[in-house]
Amino acid sequence: MKKLIQFLLVLTLCSCKVQEIKVTPKKQTIEGFIANLKDSQNKEIMVVAHRGDWRNAPENSLQAIQNCIDMGVDMVEIDVRKTKDGVLVLMHDKTINRTTNGKGKVSELTYKELQKFYLVNGLNKKTAHKVPTLEEALKLAKGKILVNLDKSYNIFAECYEVIKKTKTQSQVLVKGAKTRQNVEAEFGDYLDDILFMPIVKLSSDNAYEVVNDYLKNWPPVAIEFSIRNNLEPMIDQFDRVRKSGSSVWVNSIGNDDEQAALNPKIYNWYIYNNVDIIQTDRPQLLLNYLRKKGYHY
């Protein structure tokens, strides 16, 4: 009886000790990020910060990128537009009305004119941050975090020159809602140097055909699936996509992220459905949850 009591006491102490263990993120290198991106079959789930850490800094700002680097985000998604005088800057909208204290179309403003204005925060208050150039963003990200360029497909020739100048080819991911044939015809000159990811809307009639053609002829590093609801066809085939060599990217931005603020278990849907890249508006929350579950370093 005495030995049994001692055994139970030890078991209780061990149990308490296990409960006190905290998940501490490991230091990751850019080489590790790249290797993880190219491995569609490992257990790690990558976190992509939508427009950077925009809840704590203006979206598409250098500070929003730096925050992501500091918290250990795998990839930051940024938007690229071209000014009147041909400078590539970070801006989601066609105009600067929503994200700065100025007004006007990016395409109708010179870079010098754009620099007269300041980025605003989520409360529409002016901050000390200016609209950054793509070059500034890539220099900041170099060797620290992967970068997904959105809204860049049609101006990629100019983007590529900046990528080459900053020597960040290996860590930049470009995407577009294009078939394999379109990509090879329009983008072929860059495919040896830059990672490309097609976007597939699962509600479209040719979703199966587009995905299967990619997987059969040229499996991209990842495929971004645009999903309207959890009943979309092909969700049950994400495991097949990953086994074919392409990672599965799905966005949690919007309703799922807002629900996760109250109950992060909402992210279990992504884990159970073989998603291994999640783009989120709540990168720290998602990182914490995945680390706790053992799906992030």
Coordinates of C-alpha atoms in Angstrom, one line a residue:
M1 CA 0.0 0.0 0.0
K2 CA 2.9 2.3 0.9
K3 CA 4.6 1.7 -2.4
L4 CA 1.3 2.3 -4.3
I5 CA 0.9 5.7 -2.5
Q6 CA 4.5 6.6 -3.4
F7 CA 3.9 5.6 -7.0
L8 CA 0.7 7.7 -7.2
L9 CA 2.5 10.7 -5.7
V10 CA 5.4 10.4 -8.2
L11 CA 2.8 10.1 -11.0
T12 CA 1.0 13.2 -9.8
L13 CA 4.2 15.2 -9.6
C14 CA 5.2 14.1 -13.1
S15 CA 1.8 15.1 -14.4
C16 CA 2.1 18.5 -12.8
K17 CA 5.6 18.9 -14.3
V18 CA 4.3 18.1 -17.8
Q19 CA 1.5 20.7 -17.5
E20 CA 4.1 23.4 -16.7
I21 CA 6.0 22.9 -19.9
K22 CA 5.7 25.8 -22.2
V23 CA 6.1 25.7 -26.0
T24 CA 9.2 27.8 -26.8
P25 CA 9.7 28.6 -30.5
K26 CA 13.0 27.5 -31.9
K27 CA 15.2 30.0 -33.8
Q28 CA 14.5 29.3 -37.5
T29 CA 16.8 30.3 -40.4
I30 CA 15.7 31.4 -43.9
E31 CA 17.2 28.2 -45.2
G32 CA 14.8 26.4 -42.8
F33 CA 11.8 28.4 -44.1
I34 CA 12.7 27.7 -47.7
A35 CA 13.2 23.9 -47.0
N36 CA 9.9 23.8 -45.2
L37 CA 8.1 25.6 -48.1
K38 CA 9.5 23.0 -50.5
D39 CA 8.5 20.1 -48.4
S40 CA 4.8 19.4 -48.8
Q41 CA 4.7 16.3 -46.7
N42 CA 6.2 17.2 -43.4
K43 CA 4.2 18.0 -40.3
E44 CA 5.0 21.7 -40.0
I45 CA 2.3 24.2 -40.8
M46 CA 3.5 27.5 -42.2
V47 CA 2.1 30.8 -41.1
V48 CA 1.7 33.7 -43.5
A49 CA 0.9 37.1 -42.2
H50 CA -1.6 38.9 -44.4
R51 CA -0.3 42.4 -45.2
G52 CA 2.1 41.9 -42.3
D53 CA 1.2 42.3 -38.6
W54 CA -1.4 44.9 -39.5
R55 CA -3.2 44.8 -36.1
N56 CA -0.1 46.3 -34.4
A57 CA 1.3 48.4 -37.2
P58 CA 0.0 49.9 -40.4
E59 CA -0.6 47.3 -43.1
N60 CA 2.1 46.9 -45.7
S61 CA 4.5 48.9 -43.6
L62 CA 8.1 48.1 -42.7
Q63 CA 7.1 47.8 -39.1
A64 CA 4.4 45.3 -39.9
I65 CA 7.0 43.2 -41.6
Q66 CA 9.5 43.6 -38.8
N67 CA 6.9 42.5 -36.2
C68 CA 6.4 39.3 -38.2
I69 CA 10.1 38.6 -38.3
D70 CA 10.3 39.1 -34.5
M71 CA 7.5 36.7 -33.7
G72 CA 8.8 34.0 -36.0
V73 CA 6.3 34.1 -38.8
D74 CA 7.3 32.0 -41.8
M75 CA 6.1 34.3 -44.6
V76 CA 4.7 37.8 -45.0
E77 CA 2.3 38.7 -47.7
I78 CA 2.6 42.2 -49.2
D79 CA 0.9 44.0 -52.0
V80 CA 2.8 45.8 -54.8
R81 CA 1.7 48.7 -57.0
K82 CA 3.5 51.1 -59.3
T83 CA 3.6 54.9 -58.9
K84 CA 3.3 57.4 -61.8
D85 CA 7.1 57.5 -62.2
G86 CA 7.5 53.8 -62.1
V87 CA 8.5 53.2 -58.4
L88 CA 7.2 49.9 -56.9
V89 CA 5.7 50.5 -53.5
L90 CA 3.6 48.5 -51.0
M91 CA -0.1 49.3 -51.2
H92 CA -3.1 47.1 -51.3
D93 CA -5.7 49.5 -52.8
K94 CA -5.5 51.3 -56.1
T95 CA -5.8 54.6 -54.1
I96 CA -4.1 55.7 -50.9
N97 CA -7.4 57.0 -49.4
R98 CA -7.9 54.2 -46.9
T99 CA -4.4 53.5 -45.7
T100 CA -2.8 57.0 -45.6
N101 CA -3.7 60.5 -44.6
G102 CA -3.7 61.5 -48.3
K103 CA -5.9 60.9 -51.3
G104 CA -5.4 59.8 -54.9
K105 CA -4.5 56.9 -57.1
V106 CA -1.1 55.3 -56.6
S107 CA -0.7 55.3 -60.4
E108 CA -1.3 59.1 -60.6
L109 CA 1.1 60.0 -57.8
T110 CA 4.9 60.2 -58.1
Y111 CA 7.0 58.6 -55.4
K112 CA 8.0 62.0 -54.2
E113 CA 4.4 63.1 -53.9
L114 CA 3.5 59.8 -52.1
Q115 CA 6.2 60.5 -49.5
K116 CA 4.3 63.6 -48.3
F117 CA 1.8 61.4 -46.7
Y118 CA 1.8 59.0 -43.7
L119 CA 0.3 55.6 -43.2
V120 CA -2.6 55.4 -40.8
N121 CA -3.4 52.8 -38.2
G122 CA -6.6 50.7 -37.7
L123 CA -8.3 53.6 -36.0
N124 CA -7.5 55.8 -39.1
K125 CA -5.0 57.8 -37.0
K126 CA -1.8 59.1 -38.7
T127 CA 1.4 57.3 -37.7
A128 CA 5.0 58.1 -38.3
H129 CA 5.3 55.4 -41.0
K130 CA 5.7 56.2 -44.7
V131 CA 4.7 54.1 -47.7
P132 CA 7.7 51.8 -48.3
T133 CA 9.2 50.7 -51.6
L134 CA 9.4 47.1 -52.6
E135 CA 13.2 47.4 -52.4
E136 CA 13.0 48.6 -48.8
A137 CA 10.7 45.7 -47.9
L138 CA 12.9 43.1 -49.6
K139 CA 16.0 44.4 -48.0
L140 CA 14.3 44.2 -44.6
A141 CA 13.1 40.7 -45.3
K142 CA 16.3 39.4 -46.8
G143 CA 17.7 36.4 -44.9
K144 CA 14.9 36.6 -42.3
I145 CA 11.5 35.8 -43.7
L146 CA 9.8 34.5 -46.9
V147 CA 7.8 37.0 -48.9
N148 CA 4.7 36.5 -50.9
L149 CA 4.1 39.2 -53.5
D150 CA 0.4 39.8 -54.2
K151 CA -0.9 42.1 -57.0
S152 CA 2.5 41.7 -58.7
Y153 CA 1.7 39.3 -61.6
N154 CA 1.1 42.0 -64.2
I155 CA 4.1 44.1 -63.2
F156 CA 6.4 41.2 -62.4
A157 CA 9.1 42.2 -64.9
E158 CA 9.7 45.3 -62.9
C159 CA 9.4 43.4 -59.6
Y160 CA 11.9 40.9 -60.8
E161 CA 14.5 43.6 -61.3
V162 CA 14.1 44.7 -57.7
I163 CA 14.2 41.0 -56.5
K164 CA 17.5 40.5 -58.5
K165 CA 18.9 43.7 -57.1
T166 CA 18.2 42.7 -53.5
K167 CA 19.3 39.1 -54.2
T168 CA 16.1 37.7 -52.7
Q169 CA 15.1 35.3 -55.5
S170 CA 15.1 32.2 -53.3
Q171 CA 12.7 33.6 -50.7
V172 CA 10.1 35.3 -52.9
L173 CA 6.8 33.6 -53.8
V174 CA 4.7 35.0 -56.6
K175 CA 1.1 34.0 -57.2
G176 CA -1.7 34.3 -59.7
A177 CA -5.1 32.8 -60.7
K178 CA -3.6 31.3 -63.9
T179 CA -3.6 27.9 -65.6
R180 CA -0.3 26.1 -66.1
Q181 CA -0.4 27.0 -69.8
N182 CA -0.9 30.7 -69.0
V183 CA 2.0 30.7 -66.5
E184 CA 4.4 29.0 -68.8
A185 CA 3.6 31.3 -71.7
E186 CA 3.6 34.6 -69.7
F187 CA 5.9 33.8 -66.8
G188 CA 8.2 31.1 -68.2
D189 CA 11.4 33.2 -68.3
Y190 CA 11.3 33.5 -64.5
L191 CA 10.2 30.1 -63.4
D192 CA 13.8 28.9 -62.8
D193 CA 14.5 31.7 -60.4
I194 CA 11.3 32.5 -58.6
L195 CA 8.8 30.3 -56.8
F196 CA 5.3 30.5 -58.3
M197 CA 1.9 29.5 -56.7
P198 CA -1.3 29.3 -58.6
I199 CA -4.6 30.4 -57.0
V200 CA -7.5 28.0 -57.6
K201 CA -11.1 29.0 -56.7
L202 CA -12.7 25.7 -55.7
S203 CA -16.2 27.0 -56.7
S204 CA -15.1 27.4 -60.4
D205 CA -16.2 24.8 -62.9
N206 CA -12.6 23.9 -64.0
A207 CA -11.0 23.6 -60.5
Y208 CA -10.4 19.9 -60.9
E209 CA -8.9 20.3 -64.3
V210 CA -6.6 23.1 -63.4
V211 CA -5.3 21.4 -60.3
N212 CA -4.8 18.0 -61.9
D213 CA -3.0 19.6 -64.9
Y214 CA -0.6 21.3 -62.5
L215 CA 0.0 18.1 -60.5
K216 CA 0.5 16.0 -63.5
N217 CA 2.8 18.3 -65.5
W218 CA 4.4 20.7 -63.1
P219 CA 3.6 20.5 -59.4
P220 CA 4.1 24.0 -58.0
V221 CA 5.6 24.6 -54.6
A222 CA 2.1 25.3 -53.3
I223 CA -1.4 25.9 -54.5
E224 CA -3.6 28.5 -52.9
F225 CA -7.2 27.3 -52.6
S226 CA -9.9 29.9 -52.4
I227 CA -12.7 28.4 -50.3
R228 CA -16.2 29.9 -49.7
N229 CA -17.3 27.3 -47.2
N230 CA -16.3 24.0 -45.6
L231 CA -18.4 22.0 -48.1
E232 CA -16.4 22.9 -51.2
P233 CA -15.5 20.0 -53.5
M234 CA -11.9 18.8 -53.5
I235 CA -11.2 19.7 -49.8
D236 CA -11.0 16.0 -49.2
Q237 CA -8.3 15.7 -51.8
F238 CA -5.8 18.0 -50.1
D239 CA -3.8 15.0 -48.9
R240 CA -3.5 13.9 -52.5
V241 CA -2.3 17.3 -53.5
R242 CA 0.4 17.3 -50.8
K243 CA 1.6 13.8 -51.7
S244 CA 1.9 15.0 -55.3
G245 CA 4.5 17.6 -54.2
S246 CA 2.5 20.8 -53.7
S247 CA 1.7 22.3 -50.4
V248 CA -1.9 23.4 -49.6
W249 CA -2.4 27.1 -48.9
V250 CA -5.8 28.2 -47.4
N251 CA -6.7 31.6 -46.0
S252 CA -8.2 31.9 -42.5
I253 CA -8.5 35.7 -42.9
G254 CA -12.0 37.1 -42.1
N255 CA -14.5 35.1 -40.2
D256 CA -12.3 32.2 -39.0
D257 CA -9.7 34.5 -37.6
E258 CA -12.3 36.5 -35.8
Q259 CA -13.9 33.4 -34.3
A260 CA -10.4 32.2 -33.4
A261 CA -9.9 35.3 -31.2
L262 CA -12.6 33.8 -28.9
N263 CA -11.7 30.1 -29.5
P264 CA -8.5 29.2 -31.4
K265 CA -9.7 25.6 -31.8
I266 CA -11.3 26.9 -35.0
Y267 CA -7.9 26.3 -36.5
N268 CA -8.3 22.6 -36.0
W269 CA -10.3 22.5 -39.3
Y270 CA -7.1 23.4 -41.2
I271 CA -5.0 20.8 -39.3
Y272 CA -7.6 18.0 -39.9
N273 CA -8.0 18.9 -43.6
N274 CA -4.3 18.6 -44.4
V275 CA -3.6 22.3 -44.9
D276 CA 0.0 23.1 -44.4
I277 CA 0.1 26.8 -45.2
I278 CA -2.3 29.2 -43.5
Q279 CA -2.6 32.9 -44.3
T280 CA -3.9 34.8 -41.3
D281 CA -4.8 38.2 -40.0
R282 CA -3.8 37.0 -36.5
P283 CA -0.3 35.6 -36.9
Q284 CA 0.6 35.6 -33.2
L285 CA -2.6 33.8 -32.2
L286 CA -2.2 31.2 -34.9
L287 CA 1.5 30.7 -34.1
N288 CA 0.8 30.2 -30.4
Y289 CA -1.9 27.6 -31.2
L290 CA 0.1 25.7 -33.7
R291 CA 3.2 25.6 -31.4
K292 CA 1.0 24.3 -28.5
K293 CA -0.3 21.6 -30.8
G294 CA 3.2 20.7 -32.1
Y295 CA 2.7 21.9 -35.7
H296 CA 5.1 24.8 -35.6
Y297 CA 8.7 25.0 -34.4

